[in-house]
Amino acid sequence: MNIVVCKNYDEMSLRAAKIVAAQIKEKPNCVLGLATGSTPEGMYADLVKMYKNGEVSFKEVTSVNLDEYYPIAPTNDQSYRYFMNQHLFDHVDIDKANTNVPDGTAGDPVAEGKRYEELISALGGIDLQVLGIGRNGHIGFNEPDSKLILDTHVTDLTESTISANARFFASANQVPRQALTMGIGSIFKAKKIILMVSGVEKKAAVSALFERNVDTNFPATMLNLHPDVTLVCTADVLD
Ligand code: F6R
């Protein structure tokens, strides 16, 4: 695993944005795997700035997001589709038809998982996947469990995730109890992965990653098996 240590959140955001921009320059029609949450917000803001300065264009890019709450409407301001429009898609020249987020309104979430998985395969996999990490070690919404699912699927959110994400909602009981998420296998179809981590509350999660074990009860440890992962983190995560 490559490690890029940054002095603060702003530097982490810029370093990650530069990795994404370099990927687009190398392959303008690349497939980007994208994440939501607090961690990548600054990176998206930097990518929007780079686009406005003419440093990067998303014209030929296709995106696939990791996950979406289930059920949720795309117009709901807590949906991940809404987040992506607000933080990136509405401000750059990406063709919205080429942006993909699991459909939180799908009548049949199992069929939606299958459709999404087929889409990722049809795109030839992901060139660069951006990940964050949950305090409980989840990546996407692959929550700690005795086994992990490879393909995109519907999953129950753990109490830890519900309480961590309650900060975005009026109260914890408004957080959806389920989500559609890429599986570990879908994430591993990415040729390159950047894992962004910021803040002392993620310290324990990162140390577990460094133990170099693979533990389904700490899904991020699976990243130890991937050949091209770059951890872009703030220094306080490693103290
Ligand atoms: C988001 C996602 C999640 C988050 C993780 C960290 O699409 O898949 O795994 O990356 O929950 O969230 P933040 O960045 O809000 O701490």
CSV table of C-alpha atoms and ligand atoms in Angstrom, one decimal:
chain,number,residue,atom,x,y,z
A,1,MET,CA,0.0,0.0,0.0
A,2,ASN,CA,1.3,3.4,-0.9
A,3,ILE,CA,0.8,6.1,1.7
A,4,VAL,CA,0.5,9.8,1.2
A,5,VAL,CA,0.6,11.7,4.5
A,6,CYS,CA,-0.9,15.2,4.5
A,7,LYS,CA,-0.7,17.9,7.1
A,8,ASN,CA,-4.4,18.6,7.1
A,9,TYR,CA,-7.8,18.0,5.5
A,10,ASP,CA,-7.2,20.7,2.8
A,11,GLU,CA,-3.9,19.1,1.7
A,12,MET,CA,-5.5,15.6,1.7
A,13,SER,CA,-8.3,16.9,-0.5
A,14,LEU,CA,-6.0,18.6,-3.0
A,15,ARG,CA,-3.7,15.5,-3.2
A,16,ALA,CA,-6.6,13.2,-3.9
A,17,ALA,CA,-8.1,15.7,-6.5
A,18,LYS,CA,-4.7,15.7,-8.2
A,19,ILE,CA,-4.7,11.9,-8.4
A,20,VAL,CA,-8.2,11.9,-9.9
A,21,ALA,CA,-7.3,14.7,-12.4
A,22,ALA,CA,-4.1,12.8,-13.4
A,23,GLN,CA,-6.2,9.7,-14.1
A,24,ILE,CA,-8.6,11.7,-16.3
A,25,LYS,CA,-5.6,13.3,-18.2
A,26,GLU,CA,-4.1,9.8,-18.7
A,27,LYS,CA,-7.4,8.3,-19.9
A,28,PRO,CA,-10.0,11.0,-20.7
A,29,ASN,CA,-12.8,8.3,-21.1
A,30,CYS,CA,-11.9,6.6,-17.8
A,31,VAL,CA,-14.4,5.1,-15.4
A,32,LEU,CA,-14.2,6.7,-11.9
A,33,GLY,CA,-15.6,5.0,-8.9
A,34,LEU,CA,-16.8,7.7,-6.5
A,35,ALA,CA,-17.7,7.9,-2.8
A,36,THR,CA,-19.8,10.3,-0.8
A,37,GLY,CA,-19.6,11.3,2.9
A,38,SER,CA,-17.7,14.1,4.6
A,39,THR,CA,-14.2,12.9,3.6
A,40,PRO,CA,-14.3,13.5,-0.2
A,41,GLU,CA,-16.2,16.8,0.0
A,42,GLY,CA,-13.0,18.9,-0.2
A,43,MET,CA,-11.7,16.8,-3.0
A,44,TYR,CA,-14.8,17.4,-5.1
A,45,ALA,CA,-14.5,21.2,-4.4
A,46,ASP,CA,-10.9,21.1,-5.6
A,47,LEU,CA,-11.9,19.2,-8.8
A,48,VAL,CA,-14.6,21.8,-9.5
A,49,LYS,CA,-12.0,24.5,-9.1
A,50,MET,CA,-9.6,22.6,-11.4
A,51,TYR,CA,-12.4,22.3,-14.0
A,52,LYS,CA,-13.3,26.0,-13.8
A,53,ASN,CA,-9.5,26.8,-14.3
A,54,GLY,CA,-9.5,24.6,-17.4
A,55,GLU,CA,-7.1,22.1,-15.8
A,56,VAL,CA,-9.5,19.1,-16.2
A,57,SER,CA,-12.5,18.1,-18.2
A,58,PHE,CA,-15.0,15.4,-17.3
A,59,LYS,CA,-16.6,15.4,-20.8
A,60,GLU,CA,-15.7,11.8,-21.6
A,61,VAL,CA,-15.7,10.4,-18.0
A,62,THR,CA,-18.1,7.8,-16.8
A,63,SER,CA,-18.8,7.5,-13.1
A,64,VAL,CA,-20.1,4.8,-10.9
A,65,ASN,CA,-20.9,5.5,-7.2
A,66,LEU,CA,-20.3,3.0,-4.5
A,67,ASP,CA,-23.6,3.1,-2.8
A,68,GLU,CA,-27.0,4.7,-2.1
A,69,TYR,CA,-29.4,4.5,0.7
A,70,TYR,CA,-32.4,2.2,0.2
A,71,PRO,CA,-35.1,3.2,-0.2
A,72,ILE,CA,-34.6,6.9,-1.0
A,73,ALA,CA,-35.6,9.2,-3.8
A,74,PRO,CA,-32.8,11.0,-5.8
A,75,THR,CA,-34.5,14.3,-5.0
A,76,ASN,CA,-34.1,13.7,-1.3
A,77,ASP,CA,-31.3,15.9,-0.1
A,78,GLN,CA,-29.8,13.1,1.9
A,79,SER,CA,-29.6,10.8,-1.1
A,80,TYR,CA,-26.1,10.1,-2.5
A,81,ARG,CA,-27.4,11.0,-6.0
A,82,TYR,CA,-28.3,14.4,-4.6
A,83,PHE,CA,-24.9,14.7,-2.9
A,84,MET,CA,-23.0,13.9,-6.1
A,85,ASN,CA,-25.1,16.4,-8.1
A,86,GLN,CA,-24.5,19.1,-5.5
A,87,HIS,CA,-20.8,18.5,-4.9
A,88,LEU,CA,-19.6,17.6,-8.4
A,89,PHE,CA,-21.9,16.7,-11.3
A,90,ASP,CA,-23.8,20.0,-11.4
A,91,HIS,CA,-20.5,22.0,-11.6
A,92,VAL,CA,-18.5,20.2,-14.2
A,93,ASP,CA,-18.9,19.2,-17.8
A,94,ILE,CA,-19.7,15.5,-17.1
A,95,ASP,CA,-22.6,14.1,-19.2
A,96,LYS,CA,-25.2,13.2,-16.5
A,97,ALA,CA,-26.2,10.2,-18.6
A,98,ASN,CA,-22.7,8.8,-17.9
A,99,THR,CA,-23.1,9.2,-14.1
A,100,ASN,CA,-24.3,6.1,-12.2
A,101,VAL,CA,-25.6,5.8,-8.7
A,102,PRO,CA,-27.5,2.7,-7.5
A,103,ASP,CA,-31.2,3.4,-7.8
A,104,GLY,CA,-32.7,4.0,-4.4
A,105,THR,CA,-36.2,3.8,-5.8
A,106,ALA,CA,-35.8,0.4,-7.5
A,107,GLY,CA,-38.8,-1.8,-6.8
A,108,ASP,CA,-36.6,-4.9,-6.6
A,109,PRO,CA,-33.3,-4.1,-4.9
A,110,VAL,CA,-31.9,-7.5,-5.7
A,111,ALA,CA,-32.5,-6.9,-9.5
A,112,GLU,CA,-31.0,-3.4,-9.1
A,113,GLY,CA,-27.9,-4.9,-7.5
A,114,LYS,CA,-27.6,-7.3,-10.5
A,115,ARG,CA,-28.1,-4.5,-13.0
A,116,TYR,CA,-25.5,-2.4,-11.3
A,117,GLU,CA,-23.0,-5.2,-11.3
A,118,GLU,CA,-23.6,-5.9,-15.0
A,119,LEU,CA,-23.1,-2.2,-15.7
A,120,ILE,CA,-19.7,-2.2,-13.9
A,121,SER,CA,-18.6,-5.3,-15.9
A,122,ALA,CA,-19.9,-3.8,-19.2
A,123,LEU,CA,-17.8,-0.7,-18.5
A,124,GLY,CA,-14.8,-2.9,-18.2
A,125,GLY,CA,-14.4,-2.3,-14.5
A,126,ILE,CA,-13.3,0.9,-12.7
A,127,ASP,CA,-10.1,2.7,-13.6
A,128,LEU,CA,-9.8,4.5,-10.3
A,129,GLN,CA,-12.0,4.0,-7.2
A,130,VAL,CA,-12.2,6.6,-4.4
A,131,LEU,CA,-13.0,5.2,-1.0
A,132,GLY,CA,-13.6,6.5,2.5
A,133,ILE,CA,-13.7,4.2,5.5
A,134,GLY,CA,-16.3,3.8,8.3
A,135,ARG,CA,-15.2,3.9,11.9
A,136,ASN,CA,-16.3,0.2,12.0
A,137,GLY,CA,-14.0,-0.5,9.0
A,138,HIS,CA,-16.8,-0.6,6.3
A,139,ILE,CA,-15.9,0.3,2.7
A,140,GLY,CA,-18.9,1.3,0.6
A,141,PHE,CA,-21.6,-0.1,2.8
A,142,ASN,CA,-19.9,-3.5,3.2
A,143,GLU,CA,-20.5,-3.7,6.9
A,144,PRO,CA,-18.6,-6.0,9.3
A,145,ASP,CA,-19.9,-9.5,9.1
A,146,SER,CA,-18.9,-13.2,9.3
A,147,LYS,CA,-18.9,-13.2,5.5
A,148,LEU,CA,-18.7,-10.5,2.8
A,149,ILE,CA,-20.7,-10.3,-0.4
A,150,LEU,CA,-18.7,-9.9,-3.7
A,151,ASP,CA,-21.4,-8.3,-5.9
A,152,THR,CA,-23.6,-5.2,-5.6
A,153,HIS,CA,-26.3,-6.0,-3.1
A,154,VAL,CA,-28.8,-4.6,-0.7
A,155,THR,CA,-27.6,-4.6,2.9
A,156,ASP,CA,-28.8,-3.7,6.4
A,157,LEU,CA,-26.8,-0.8,8.0
A,158,THR,CA,-25.3,-1.5,11.4
A,159,GLU,CA,-26.2,0.6,14.4
A,160,SER,CA,-22.6,2.1,14.3
A,161,THR,CA,-23.2,3.3,10.7
A,162,ILE,CA,-26.7,4.6,11.5
A,163,SER,CA,-25.4,6.6,14.4
A,164,ALA,CA,-22.3,7.9,12.5
A,165,ASN,CA,-24.6,9.1,9.6
A,166,ALA,CA,-27.3,10.5,11.8
A,167,ARG,CA,-25.3,13.8,11.8
A,168,PHE,CA,-26.7,14.4,8.3
A,169,PHE,CA,-30.3,13.8,9.3
A,170,ALA,CA,-32.7,15.5,11.7
A,171,SER,CA,-32.5,12.4,13.9
A,172,ALA,CA,-31.1,8.9,13.9
A,173,ASN,CA,-34.5,7.3,13.2
A,174,GLN,CA,-34.7,9.1,9.9
A,175,VAL,CA,-31.5,7.4,8.6
A,176,PRO,CA,-32.6,4.6,6.2
A,177,ARG,CA,-31.9,1.2,7.6
A,178,GLN,CA,-30.7,-0.3,4.3
A,179,ALA,CA,-28.5,0.6,1.4
A,180,LEU,CA,-27.5,-0.7,-2.0
A,181,THR,CA,-23.7,-1.1,-2.2
A,182,MET,CA,-21.0,-2.4,-4.5
A,183,GLY,CA,-19.6,-5.5,-3.0
A,184,ILE,CA,-16.0,-6.2,-2.2
A,185,GLY,CA,-15.7,-7.9,-5.6
A,186,SER,CA,-17.1,-4.9,-7.4
A,187,ILE,CA,-14.7,-2.6,-5.6
A,188,PHE,CA,-11.8,-5.0,-6.4
A,189,LYS,CA,-12.6,-4.7,-10.1
A,190,ALA,CA,-11.0,-1.2,-9.8
A,191,LYS,CA,-7.5,-1.1,-11.3
A,192,LYS,CA,-6.4,1.5,-8.7
A,193,ILE,CA,-7.9,2.6,-5.4
A,194,ILE,CA,-7.4,5.7,-3.3
A,195,LEU,CA,-8.5,5.4,0.3
A,196,MET,CA,-9.1,8.9,1.8
A,197,VAL,CA,-9.0,9.1,5.6
A,198,SER,CA,-9.0,12.2,7.8
A,199,GLY,CA,-9.5,12.8,11.5
A,200,VAL,CA,-8.5,11.1,14.8
A,201,GLU,CA,-11.8,9.3,15.0
A,202,LYS,CA,-10.6,7.1,12.1
A,203,LYS,CA,-7.2,6.3,13.8
A,204,ALA,CA,-8.4,2.9,15.1
A,205,ALA,CA,-9.8,2.0,11.7
A,206,VAL,CA,-6.4,2.8,10.0
A,207,SER,CA,-4.4,0.8,12.6
A,208,ALA,CA,-6.6,-2.2,12.0
A,209,LEU,CA,-5.8,-1.9,8.3
A,210,PHE,CA,-2.1,-1.8,9.0
A,211,GLU,CA,-2.2,-5.1,11.0
A,212,ARG,CA,-2.1,-6.7,7.6
A,213,ASN,CA,-4.7,-9.3,8.4
A,214,VAL,CA,-7.8,-10.0,6.4
A,215,ASP,CA,-10.9,-10.0,8.6
A,216,THR,CA,-14.4,-9.9,7.3
A,217,ASN,CA,-15.4,-8.2,10.6
A,218,PHE,CA,-13.2,-5.3,9.4
A,219,PRO,CA,-14.0,-5.1,5.7
A,220,ALA,CA,-11.3,-2.5,4.9
A,221,THR,CA,-8.6,-5.1,5.7
A,222,MET,CA,-9.6,-6.7,2.3
A,223,LEU,CA,-7.7,-3.8,0.8
A,224,ASN,CA,-4.5,-5.5,1.9
A,225,LEU,CA,-5.2,-7.9,-1.0
A,226,HIS,CA,-5.5,-5.3,-3.7
A,227,PRO,CA,-2.4,-4.6,-5.8
A,228,ASP,CA,-2.7,-0.9,-6.2
A,229,VAL,CA,-4.1,1.0,-3.2
A,230,THR,CA,-2.9,4.5,-2.1
A,231,LEU,CA,-3.9,5.7,1.3
A,232,VAL,CA,-4.2,9.5,1.3
A,233,CYS,CA,-4.6,10.6,4.9
A,234,THR,CA,-4.1,13.3,7.4
A,235,ALA,CA,-1.1,12.9,9.8
A,236,ASP,CA,-3.3,12.7,12.9
A,237,VAL,CA,-4.7,9.4,11.6
A,238,LEU,CA,-1.2,7.9,11.9
A,239,ASP,CA,0.0,9.5,15.2
B,1,F6R,C1,-19.8,6.6,1.1
B,1,F6R,C2,-19.3,5.3,1.6
B,1,F6R,C3,-18.9,5.2,3.0
B,1,F6R,C4,-18.1,6.3,3.5
B,1,F6R,C5,-17.7,6.1,5.0
B,1,F6R,C6,-17.0,7.3,5.6
B,1,F6R,O1,-20.2,6.5,-0.3
B,1,F6R,O2,-19.3,4.4,0.8
B,1,F6R,O3,-18.2,4.0,3.1
B,1,F6R,O4,-16.9,6.5,2.8
B,1,F6R,O5,-18.9,5.9,5.7
B,1,F6R,O6,-17.8,8.4,5.6
B,1,F6R,P1,-17.3,9.8,6.0
B,1,F6R,O7,-16.4,10.3,5.0
B,1,F6R,O8,-18.6,10.7,6.1
B,1,F6R,O9,-16.6,9.7,7.4
